PDB file of C-alpha atoms in Angstrom:
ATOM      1  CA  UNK A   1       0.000   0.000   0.000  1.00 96.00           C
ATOM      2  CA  UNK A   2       1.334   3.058  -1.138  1.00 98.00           C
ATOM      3  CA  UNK A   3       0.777   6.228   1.635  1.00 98.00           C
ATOM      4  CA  UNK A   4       1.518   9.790   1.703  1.00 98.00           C
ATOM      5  CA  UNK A   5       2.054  12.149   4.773  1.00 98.00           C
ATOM      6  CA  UNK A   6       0.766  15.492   3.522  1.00 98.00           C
ATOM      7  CA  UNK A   7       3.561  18.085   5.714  1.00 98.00           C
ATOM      8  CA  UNK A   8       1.974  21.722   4.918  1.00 98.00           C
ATOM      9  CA  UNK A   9       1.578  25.212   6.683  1.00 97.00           C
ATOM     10  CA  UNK A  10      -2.272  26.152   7.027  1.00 97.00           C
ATOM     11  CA  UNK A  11      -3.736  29.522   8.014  1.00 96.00           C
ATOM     12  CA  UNK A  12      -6.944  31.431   9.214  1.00 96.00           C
ATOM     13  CA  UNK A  13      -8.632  31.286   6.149  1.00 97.00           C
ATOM     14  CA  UNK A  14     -10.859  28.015   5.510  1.00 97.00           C
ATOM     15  CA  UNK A  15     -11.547  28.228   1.923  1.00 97.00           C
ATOM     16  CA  UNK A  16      -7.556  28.455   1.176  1.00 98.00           C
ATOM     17  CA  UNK A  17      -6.739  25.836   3.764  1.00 98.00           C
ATOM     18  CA  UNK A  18      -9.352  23.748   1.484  1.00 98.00           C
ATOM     19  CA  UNK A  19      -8.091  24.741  -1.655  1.00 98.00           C
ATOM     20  CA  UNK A  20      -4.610  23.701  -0.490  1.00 98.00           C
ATOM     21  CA  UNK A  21      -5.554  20.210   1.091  1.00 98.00           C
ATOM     22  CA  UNK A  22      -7.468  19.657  -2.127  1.00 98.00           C
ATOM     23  CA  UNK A  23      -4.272  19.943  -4.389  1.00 98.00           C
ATOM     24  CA  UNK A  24      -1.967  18.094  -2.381  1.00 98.00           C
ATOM     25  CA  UNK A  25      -4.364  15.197  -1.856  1.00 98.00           C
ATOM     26  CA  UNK A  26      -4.499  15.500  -6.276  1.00 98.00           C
ATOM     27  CA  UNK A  27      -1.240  15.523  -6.144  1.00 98.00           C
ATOM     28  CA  UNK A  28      -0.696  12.513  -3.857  1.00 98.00           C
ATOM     29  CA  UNK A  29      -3.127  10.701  -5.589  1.00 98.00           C
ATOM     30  CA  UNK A  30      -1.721  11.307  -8.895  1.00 98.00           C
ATOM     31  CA  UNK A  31       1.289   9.489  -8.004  1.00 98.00           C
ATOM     32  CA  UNK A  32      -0.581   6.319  -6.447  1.00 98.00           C
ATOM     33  CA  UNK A  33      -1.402   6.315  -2.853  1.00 98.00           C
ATOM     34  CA  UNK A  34      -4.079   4.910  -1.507  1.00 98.00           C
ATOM     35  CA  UNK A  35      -3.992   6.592   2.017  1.00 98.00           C
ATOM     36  CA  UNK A  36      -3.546   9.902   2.466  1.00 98.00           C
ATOM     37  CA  UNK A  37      -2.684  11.844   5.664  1.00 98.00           C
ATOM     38  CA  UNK A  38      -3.093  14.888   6.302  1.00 99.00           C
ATOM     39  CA  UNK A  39      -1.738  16.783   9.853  1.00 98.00           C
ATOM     40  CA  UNK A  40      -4.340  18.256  12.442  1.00 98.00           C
ATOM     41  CA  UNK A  41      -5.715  21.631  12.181  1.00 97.00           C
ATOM     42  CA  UNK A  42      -5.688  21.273   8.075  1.00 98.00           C
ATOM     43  CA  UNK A  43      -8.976  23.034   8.444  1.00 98.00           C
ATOM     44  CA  UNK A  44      -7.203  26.212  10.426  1.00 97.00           C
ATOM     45  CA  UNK A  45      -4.536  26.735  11.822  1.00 95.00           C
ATOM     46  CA  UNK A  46      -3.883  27.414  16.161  1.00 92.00           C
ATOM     47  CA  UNK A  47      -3.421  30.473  17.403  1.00 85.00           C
ATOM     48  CA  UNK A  48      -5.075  32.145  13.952  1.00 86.00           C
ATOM     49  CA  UNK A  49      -8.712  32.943  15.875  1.00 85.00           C
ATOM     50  CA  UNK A  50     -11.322  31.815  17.073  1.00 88.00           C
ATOM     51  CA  UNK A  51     -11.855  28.173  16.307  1.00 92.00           C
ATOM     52  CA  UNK A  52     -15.708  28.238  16.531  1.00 93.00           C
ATOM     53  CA  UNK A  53     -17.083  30.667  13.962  1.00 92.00           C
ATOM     54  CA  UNK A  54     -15.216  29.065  11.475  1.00 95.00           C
ATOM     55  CA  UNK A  55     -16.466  25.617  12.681  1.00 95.00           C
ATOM     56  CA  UNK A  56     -19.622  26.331  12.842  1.00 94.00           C
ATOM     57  CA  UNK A  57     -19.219  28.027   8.998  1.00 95.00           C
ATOM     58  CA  UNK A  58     -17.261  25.881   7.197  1.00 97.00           C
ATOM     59  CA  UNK A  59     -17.148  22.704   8.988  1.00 97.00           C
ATOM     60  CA  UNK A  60     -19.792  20.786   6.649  1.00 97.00           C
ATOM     61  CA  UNK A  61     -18.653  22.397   3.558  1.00 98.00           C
ATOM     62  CA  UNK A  62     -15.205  21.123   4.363  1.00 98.00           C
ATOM     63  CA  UNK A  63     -15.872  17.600   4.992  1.00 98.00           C
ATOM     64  CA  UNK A  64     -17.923  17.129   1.595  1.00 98.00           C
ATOM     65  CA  UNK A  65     -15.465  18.914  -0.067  1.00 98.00           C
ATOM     66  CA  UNK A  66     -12.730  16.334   1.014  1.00 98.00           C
ATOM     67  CA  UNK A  67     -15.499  13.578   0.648  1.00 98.00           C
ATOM     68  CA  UNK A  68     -16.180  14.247  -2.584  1.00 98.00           C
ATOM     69  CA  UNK A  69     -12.952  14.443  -3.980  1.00 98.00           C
ATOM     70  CA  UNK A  70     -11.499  11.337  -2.509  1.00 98.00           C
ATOM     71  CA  UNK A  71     -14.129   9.498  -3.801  1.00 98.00           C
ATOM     72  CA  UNK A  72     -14.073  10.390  -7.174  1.00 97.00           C
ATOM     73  CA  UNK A  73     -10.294   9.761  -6.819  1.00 98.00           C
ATOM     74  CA  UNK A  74     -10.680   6.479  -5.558  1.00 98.00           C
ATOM     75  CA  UNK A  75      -8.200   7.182  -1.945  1.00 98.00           C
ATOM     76  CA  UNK A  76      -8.833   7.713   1.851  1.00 98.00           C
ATOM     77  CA  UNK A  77      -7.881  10.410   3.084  1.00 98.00           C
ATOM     78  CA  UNK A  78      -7.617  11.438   6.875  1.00 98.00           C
ATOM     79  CA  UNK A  79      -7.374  15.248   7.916  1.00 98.00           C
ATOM     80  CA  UNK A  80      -7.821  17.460  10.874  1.00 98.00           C
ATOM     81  CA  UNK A  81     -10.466  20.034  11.164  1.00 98.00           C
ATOM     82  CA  UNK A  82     -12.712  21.452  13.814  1.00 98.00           C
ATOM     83  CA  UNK A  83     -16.461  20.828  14.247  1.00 97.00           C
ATOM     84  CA  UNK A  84     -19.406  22.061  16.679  1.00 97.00           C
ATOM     85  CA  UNK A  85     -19.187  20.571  20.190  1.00 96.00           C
ATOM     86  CA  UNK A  86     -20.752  22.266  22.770  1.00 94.00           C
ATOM     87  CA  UNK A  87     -21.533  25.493  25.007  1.00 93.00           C
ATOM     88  CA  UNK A  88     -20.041  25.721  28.206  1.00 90.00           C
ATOM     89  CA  UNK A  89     -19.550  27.739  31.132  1.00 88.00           C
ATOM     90  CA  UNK A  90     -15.285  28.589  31.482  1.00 81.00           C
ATOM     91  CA  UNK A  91     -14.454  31.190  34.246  1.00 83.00           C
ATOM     92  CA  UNK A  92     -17.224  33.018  34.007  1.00 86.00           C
ATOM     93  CA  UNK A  93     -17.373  32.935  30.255  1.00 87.00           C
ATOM     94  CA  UNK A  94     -19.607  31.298  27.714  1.00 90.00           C
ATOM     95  CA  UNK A  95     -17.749  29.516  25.629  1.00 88.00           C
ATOM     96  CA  UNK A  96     -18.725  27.323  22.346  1.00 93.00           C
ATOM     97  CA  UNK A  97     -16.362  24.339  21.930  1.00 96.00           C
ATOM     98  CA  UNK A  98     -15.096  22.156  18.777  1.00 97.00           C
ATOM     99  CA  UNK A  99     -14.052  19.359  18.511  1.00 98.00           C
ATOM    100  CA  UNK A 100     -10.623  18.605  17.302  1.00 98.00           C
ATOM    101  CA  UNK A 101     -11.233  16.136  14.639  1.00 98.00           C
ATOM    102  CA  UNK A 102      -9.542  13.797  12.560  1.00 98.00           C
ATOM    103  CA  UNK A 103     -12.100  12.993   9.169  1.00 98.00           C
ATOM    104  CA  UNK A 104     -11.494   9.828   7.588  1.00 98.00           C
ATOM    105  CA  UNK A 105     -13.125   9.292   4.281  1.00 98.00           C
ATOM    106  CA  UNK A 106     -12.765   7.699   1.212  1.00 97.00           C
ATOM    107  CA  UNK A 107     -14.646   4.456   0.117  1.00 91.00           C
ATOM    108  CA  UNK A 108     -18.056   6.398   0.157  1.00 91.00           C
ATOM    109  CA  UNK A 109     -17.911   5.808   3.709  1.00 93.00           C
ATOM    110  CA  UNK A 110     -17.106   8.700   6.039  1.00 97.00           C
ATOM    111  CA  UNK A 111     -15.712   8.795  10.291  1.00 97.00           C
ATOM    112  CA  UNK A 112     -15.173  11.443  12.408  1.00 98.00           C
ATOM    113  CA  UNK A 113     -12.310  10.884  15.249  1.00 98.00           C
ATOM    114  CA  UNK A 114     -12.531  13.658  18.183  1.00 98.00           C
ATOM    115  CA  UNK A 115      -9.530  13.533  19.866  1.00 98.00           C
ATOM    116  CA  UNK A 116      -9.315  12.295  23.387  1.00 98.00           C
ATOM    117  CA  UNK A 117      -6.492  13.620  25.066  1.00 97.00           C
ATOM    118  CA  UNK A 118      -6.626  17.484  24.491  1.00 96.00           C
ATOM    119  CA  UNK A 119      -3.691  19.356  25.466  1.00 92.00           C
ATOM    120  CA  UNK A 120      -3.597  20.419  29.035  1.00 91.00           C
ATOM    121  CA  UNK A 121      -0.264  21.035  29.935  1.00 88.00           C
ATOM    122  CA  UNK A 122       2.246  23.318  30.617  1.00 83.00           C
ATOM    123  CA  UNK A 123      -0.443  25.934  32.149  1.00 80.00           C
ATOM    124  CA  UNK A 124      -2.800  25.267  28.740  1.00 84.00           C
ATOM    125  CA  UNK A 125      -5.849  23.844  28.757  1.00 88.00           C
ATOM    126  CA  UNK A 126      -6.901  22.997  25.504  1.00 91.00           C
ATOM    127  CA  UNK A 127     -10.161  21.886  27.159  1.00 92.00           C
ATOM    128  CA  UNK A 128     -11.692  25.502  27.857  1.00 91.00           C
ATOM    129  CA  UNK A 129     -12.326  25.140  24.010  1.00 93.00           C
ATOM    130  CA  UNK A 130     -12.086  21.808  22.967  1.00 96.00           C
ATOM    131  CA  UNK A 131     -14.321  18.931  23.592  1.00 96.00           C
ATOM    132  CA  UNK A 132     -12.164  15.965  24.520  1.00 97.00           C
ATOM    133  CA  UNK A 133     -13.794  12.951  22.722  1.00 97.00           C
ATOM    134  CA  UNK A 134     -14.486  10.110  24.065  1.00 96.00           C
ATOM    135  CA  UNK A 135     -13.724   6.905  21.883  1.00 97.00           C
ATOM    136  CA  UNK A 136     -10.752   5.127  19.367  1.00 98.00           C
ATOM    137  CA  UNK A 137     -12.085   4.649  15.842  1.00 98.00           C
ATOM    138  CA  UNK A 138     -10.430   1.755  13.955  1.00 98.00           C
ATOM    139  CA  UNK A 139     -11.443   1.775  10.327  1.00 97.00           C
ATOM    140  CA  UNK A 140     -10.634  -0.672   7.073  1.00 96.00           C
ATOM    141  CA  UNK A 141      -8.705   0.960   4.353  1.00 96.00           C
ATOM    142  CA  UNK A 142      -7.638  -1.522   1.676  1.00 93.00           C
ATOM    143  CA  UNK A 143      -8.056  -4.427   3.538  1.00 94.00           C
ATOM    144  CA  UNK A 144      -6.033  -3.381   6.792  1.00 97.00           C
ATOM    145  CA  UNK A 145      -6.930  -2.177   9.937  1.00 98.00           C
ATOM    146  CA  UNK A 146      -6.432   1.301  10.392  1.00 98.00           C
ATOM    147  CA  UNK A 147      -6.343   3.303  14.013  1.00 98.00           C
ATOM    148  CA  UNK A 148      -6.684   7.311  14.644  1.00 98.00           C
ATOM    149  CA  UNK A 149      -5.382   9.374  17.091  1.00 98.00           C
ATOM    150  CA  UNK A 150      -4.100  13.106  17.265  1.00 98.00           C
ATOM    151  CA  UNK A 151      -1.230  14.957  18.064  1.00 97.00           C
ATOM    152  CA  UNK A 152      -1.021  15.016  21.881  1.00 97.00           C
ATOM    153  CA  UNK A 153      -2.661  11.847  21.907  1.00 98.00           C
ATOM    154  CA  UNK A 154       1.000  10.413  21.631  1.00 98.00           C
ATOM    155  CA  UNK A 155       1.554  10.518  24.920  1.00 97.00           C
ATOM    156  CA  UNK A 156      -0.883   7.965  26.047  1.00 98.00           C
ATOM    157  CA  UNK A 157       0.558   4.729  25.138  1.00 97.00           C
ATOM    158  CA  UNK A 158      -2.409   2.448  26.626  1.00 97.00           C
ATOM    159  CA  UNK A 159      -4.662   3.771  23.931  1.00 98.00           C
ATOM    160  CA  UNK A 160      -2.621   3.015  20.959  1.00 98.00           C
ATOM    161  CA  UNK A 161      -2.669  -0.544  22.378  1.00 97.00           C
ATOM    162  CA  UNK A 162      -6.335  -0.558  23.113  1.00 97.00           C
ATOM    163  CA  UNK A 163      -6.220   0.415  19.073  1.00 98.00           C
ATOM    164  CA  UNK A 164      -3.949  -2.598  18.523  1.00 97.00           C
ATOM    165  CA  UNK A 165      -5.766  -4.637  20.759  1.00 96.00           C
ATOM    166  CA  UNK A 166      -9.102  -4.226  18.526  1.00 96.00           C
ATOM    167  CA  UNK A 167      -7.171  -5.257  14.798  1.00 96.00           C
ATOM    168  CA  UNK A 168      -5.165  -1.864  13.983  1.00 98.00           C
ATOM    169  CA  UNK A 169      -2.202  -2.627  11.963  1.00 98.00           C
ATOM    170  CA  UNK A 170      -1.328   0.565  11.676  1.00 98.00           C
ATOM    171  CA  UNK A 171      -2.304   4.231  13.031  1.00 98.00           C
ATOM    172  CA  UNK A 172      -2.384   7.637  11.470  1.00 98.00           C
ATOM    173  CA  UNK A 173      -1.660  10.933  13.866  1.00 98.00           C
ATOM    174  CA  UNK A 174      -2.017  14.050  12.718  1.00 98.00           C
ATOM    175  CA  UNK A 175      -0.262  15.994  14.743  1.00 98.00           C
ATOM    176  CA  UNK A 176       0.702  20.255  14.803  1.00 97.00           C
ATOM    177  CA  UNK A 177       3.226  19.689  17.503  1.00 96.00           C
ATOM    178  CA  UNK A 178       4.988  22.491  18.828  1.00 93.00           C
ATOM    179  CA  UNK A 179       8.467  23.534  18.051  1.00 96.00           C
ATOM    180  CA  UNK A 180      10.977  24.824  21.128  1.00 95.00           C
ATOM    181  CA  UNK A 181      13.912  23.290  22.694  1.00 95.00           C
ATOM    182  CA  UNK A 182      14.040  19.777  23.037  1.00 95.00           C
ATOM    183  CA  UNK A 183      10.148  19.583  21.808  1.00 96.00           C
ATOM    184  CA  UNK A 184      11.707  17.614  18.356  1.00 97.00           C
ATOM    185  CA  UNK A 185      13.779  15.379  20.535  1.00 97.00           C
ATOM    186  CA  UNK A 186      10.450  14.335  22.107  1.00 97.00           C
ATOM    187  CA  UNK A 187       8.762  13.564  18.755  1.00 98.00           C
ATOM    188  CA  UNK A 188      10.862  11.574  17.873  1.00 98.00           C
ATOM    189  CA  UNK A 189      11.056   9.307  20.902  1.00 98.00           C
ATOM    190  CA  UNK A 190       7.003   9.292  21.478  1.00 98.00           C
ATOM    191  CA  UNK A 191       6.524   8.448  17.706  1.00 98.00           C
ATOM    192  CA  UNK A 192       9.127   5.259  17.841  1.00 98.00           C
ATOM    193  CA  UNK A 193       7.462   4.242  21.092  1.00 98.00           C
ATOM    194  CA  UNK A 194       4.162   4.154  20.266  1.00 98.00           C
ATOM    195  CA  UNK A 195       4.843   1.843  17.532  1.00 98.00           C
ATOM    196  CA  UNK A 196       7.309  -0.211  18.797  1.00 96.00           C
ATOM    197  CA  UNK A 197       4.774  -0.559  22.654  1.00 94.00           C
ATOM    198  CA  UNK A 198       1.335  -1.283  20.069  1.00 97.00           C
ATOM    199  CA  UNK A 199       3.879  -3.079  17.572  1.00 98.00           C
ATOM    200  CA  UNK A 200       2.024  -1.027  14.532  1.00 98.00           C
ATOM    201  CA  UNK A 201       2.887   0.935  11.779  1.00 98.00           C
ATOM    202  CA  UNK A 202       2.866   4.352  12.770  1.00 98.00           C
ATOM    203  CA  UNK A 203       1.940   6.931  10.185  1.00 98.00           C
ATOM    204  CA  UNK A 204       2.364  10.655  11.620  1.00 98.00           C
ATOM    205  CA  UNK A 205       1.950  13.735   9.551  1.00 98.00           C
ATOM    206  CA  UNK A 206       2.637  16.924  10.915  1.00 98.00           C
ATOM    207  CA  UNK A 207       2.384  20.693  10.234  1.00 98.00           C
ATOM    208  CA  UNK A 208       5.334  22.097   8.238  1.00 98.00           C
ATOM    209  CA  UNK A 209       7.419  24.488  10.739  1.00 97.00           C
ATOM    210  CA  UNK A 210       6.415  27.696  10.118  1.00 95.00           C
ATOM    211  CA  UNK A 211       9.600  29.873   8.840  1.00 94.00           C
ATOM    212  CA  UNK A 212      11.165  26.426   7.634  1.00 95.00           C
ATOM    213  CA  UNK A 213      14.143  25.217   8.899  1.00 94.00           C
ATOM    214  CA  UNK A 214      15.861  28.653   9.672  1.00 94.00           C
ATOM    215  CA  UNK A 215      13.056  28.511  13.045  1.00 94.00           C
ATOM    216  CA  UNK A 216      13.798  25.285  13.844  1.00 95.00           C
ATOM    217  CA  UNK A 217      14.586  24.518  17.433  1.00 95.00           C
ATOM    218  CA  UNK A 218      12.299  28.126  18.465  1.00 95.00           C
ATOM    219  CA  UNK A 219       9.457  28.781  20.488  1.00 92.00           C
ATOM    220  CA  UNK A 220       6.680  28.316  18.157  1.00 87.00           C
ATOM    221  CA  UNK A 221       3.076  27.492  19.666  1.00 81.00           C
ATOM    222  CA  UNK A 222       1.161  25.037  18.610  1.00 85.00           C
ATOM    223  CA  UNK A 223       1.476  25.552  15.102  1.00 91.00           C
ATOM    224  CA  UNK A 224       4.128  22.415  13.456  1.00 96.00           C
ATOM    225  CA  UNK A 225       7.515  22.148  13.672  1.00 97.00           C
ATOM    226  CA  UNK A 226       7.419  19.400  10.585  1.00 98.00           C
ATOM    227  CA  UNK A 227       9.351  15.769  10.681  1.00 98.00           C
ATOM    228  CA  UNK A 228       6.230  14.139   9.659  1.00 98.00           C
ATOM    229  CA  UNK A 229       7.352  10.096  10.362  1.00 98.00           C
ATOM    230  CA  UNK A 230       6.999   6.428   9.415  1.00 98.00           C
ATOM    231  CA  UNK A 231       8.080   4.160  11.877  1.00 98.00           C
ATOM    232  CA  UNK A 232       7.819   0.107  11.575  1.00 98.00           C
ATOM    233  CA  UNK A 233       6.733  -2.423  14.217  1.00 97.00           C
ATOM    234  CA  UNK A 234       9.463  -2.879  16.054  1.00 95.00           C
ATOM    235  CA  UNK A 235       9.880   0.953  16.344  1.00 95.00           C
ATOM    236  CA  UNK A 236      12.313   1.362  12.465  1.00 97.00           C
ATOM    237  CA  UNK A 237      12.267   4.950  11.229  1.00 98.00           C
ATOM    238  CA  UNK A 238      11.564   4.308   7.377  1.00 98.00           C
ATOM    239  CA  UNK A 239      11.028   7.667   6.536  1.00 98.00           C
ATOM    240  CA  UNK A 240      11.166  11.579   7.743  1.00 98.00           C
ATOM    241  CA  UNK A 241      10.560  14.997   6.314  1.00 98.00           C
ATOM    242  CA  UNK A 242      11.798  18.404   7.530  1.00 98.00           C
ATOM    243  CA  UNK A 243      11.191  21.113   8.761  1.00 98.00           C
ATOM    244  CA  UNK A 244       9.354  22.482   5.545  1.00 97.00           C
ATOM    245  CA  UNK A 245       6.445  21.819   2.986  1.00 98.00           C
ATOM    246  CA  UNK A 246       6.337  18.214   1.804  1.00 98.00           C
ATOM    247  CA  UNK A 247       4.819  15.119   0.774  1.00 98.00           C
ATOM    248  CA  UNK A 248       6.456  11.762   2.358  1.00 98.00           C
ATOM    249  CA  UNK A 249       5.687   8.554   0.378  1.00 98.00           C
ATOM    250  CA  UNK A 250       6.160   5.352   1.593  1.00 98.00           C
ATOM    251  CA  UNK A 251       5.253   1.992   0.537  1.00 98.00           C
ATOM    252  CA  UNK A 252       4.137  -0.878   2.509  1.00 98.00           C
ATOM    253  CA  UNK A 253       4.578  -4.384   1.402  1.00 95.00           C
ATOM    254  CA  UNK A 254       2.970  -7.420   3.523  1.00 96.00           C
ATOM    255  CA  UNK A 255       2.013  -5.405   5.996  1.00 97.00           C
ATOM    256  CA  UNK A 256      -0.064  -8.179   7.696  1.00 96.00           C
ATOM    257  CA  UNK A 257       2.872 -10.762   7.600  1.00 97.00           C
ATOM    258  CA  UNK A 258       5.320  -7.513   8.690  1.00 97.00           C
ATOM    259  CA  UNK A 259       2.806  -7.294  11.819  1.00 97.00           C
ATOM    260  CA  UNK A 260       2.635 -11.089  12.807  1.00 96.00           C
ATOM    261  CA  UNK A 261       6.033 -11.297  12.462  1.00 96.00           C
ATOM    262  CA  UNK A 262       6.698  -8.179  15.264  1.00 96.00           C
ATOM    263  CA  UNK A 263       4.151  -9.453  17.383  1.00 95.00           C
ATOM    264  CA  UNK A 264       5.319 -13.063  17.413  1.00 95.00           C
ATOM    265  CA  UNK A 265       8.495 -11.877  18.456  1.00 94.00           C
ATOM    266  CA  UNK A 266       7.464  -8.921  20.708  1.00 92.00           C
ATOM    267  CA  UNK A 267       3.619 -10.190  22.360  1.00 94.00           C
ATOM    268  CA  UNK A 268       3.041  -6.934  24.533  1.00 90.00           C
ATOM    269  CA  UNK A 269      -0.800  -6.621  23.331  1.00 93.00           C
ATOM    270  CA  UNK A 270      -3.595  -8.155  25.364  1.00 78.00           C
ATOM    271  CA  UNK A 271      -3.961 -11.403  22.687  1.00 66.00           C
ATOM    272  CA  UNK A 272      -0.527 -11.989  22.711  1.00 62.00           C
ATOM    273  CA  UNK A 273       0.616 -11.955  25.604  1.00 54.00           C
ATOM    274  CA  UNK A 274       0.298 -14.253  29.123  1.00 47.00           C
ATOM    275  CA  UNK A 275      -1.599 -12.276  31.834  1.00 38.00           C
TER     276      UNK A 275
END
């Protein structure tokens, strides 16, 4: 199965961040892949606005528009965008939540994942305006077993094993991770280990470091510091981008037998192993 990690830089404005994820998935499906990742926040970008107004605009429009074109293109495709949650009461303040969602469509069939573990950390709380979801999604995508999560998500290692636990071969994480010291460092390490603890394939496409790799290793918020990553079973990097703009292909041969073979020889998941 041939895959590509969409790394790109989106902004405040919906309708370009649309246009944009509409050519590179053309592009990425003009040169044969069949999945198609896209990172988190696709839809807009943090710390551009307010994430509601535009949710509650553009969130429907968005999701056929992606719909549509990866059917009549024949791929899946997984992005991040926001969508309606919920009103509620913040210090004081009335606040309308999104979710932060990961679409996954192709197939004529269409999922949303709403990320679980929203970022609060480091005196953020991601929470005040983001719905946390509250369950995995595995889904088929030419005949494999495909698991979501997002971005901070990483962290949680017991739910990319739940994942594994219920058939996922591999998982997709869009991700707009922030850049700073020691923040790519920690990418790197969380990605590996989440693959090699739920013996997957790991498929993580990030944001493209805004300023390229001249900001690299700066304070950046939560908008992408790049290094979108493949990573095997057993935790092998196959493939990385930069800091910058990209499109990372790989290709995956006997990815079933690949996964057997790593879990035969590593049983850490609940059907593997001796409790």
């Amino acid at each position: 199965m041939k895959i590509a990690l969409v790394q790109l830089t989106s902004g405040p404005d919906v309708q370009a961040n649309l246009a944009l994820a509409k050519d590179k998935i053309t592009e990425a499906a003009d040169s044969d892949a069949q999945l198609i990742v896209l990172p988190e926040a696709t839809f807009q970008a943090f710390d551009a606005g307010r994430l509601d107004g535009n949710a509650n605009e553009y969130a429907e429009l968005f999701a056929e528009e992606i719909t549509t074109l990866a059917d009549e293109r024949g791929v899946t495709v997984v992005v991040g965008m926001f969508r309606p949650a919920d009103t509620v009461e913040v210090d004081g303040k009335t606040i309308n939540r999104v979710y932060n969602s990961a679409l996954i469509t192709g197939g004529g069939s269409s999922e949303f994942y709403d990320k679980i573990h929203t970022f609060d950390a480091f005196a953020y709380r991601e929470s005040d305006t983001v719905r946390p979801g509250e369950s995995t999604v595995v889904v088929d995508v030419a005949g494999h077993k495909v698991g979501v999560a997002t971005c901070y998500d990483v962290r949680f290692p017991e739910q990319f094993k739940k994942m594994a636990d219920a058939g996922a071969q591999l998982v997709v994480l869009p991700t707009s991770w922030a850049d700073g010291p020691g923040k790519l460092e920690q990418w790197r390490v969380l990605t590996s280990a989440r693959a090699l603890d739920a013996t997957v394939y790991l498929l993580a496409a990030g944001q493209a470091r805004p300023g390229g790799a001249d900001k690299g290793g700066e304070k950046s918020g939560p908008t992408g510091l790049g290094h979108s990553r493949v990573l095997s079973p057993t935790g092998e990097l196959l493939a990385e981008a930069g800091y910058d703009d990209e499109i990372l292909y790989v290709e995956l041969d006997d990815i079933a037998g690949e996964i057997a073979k790593a879990r035969k020889a590593l049983p850490v998941l609940r059907g593997t192993r001796e409790l």
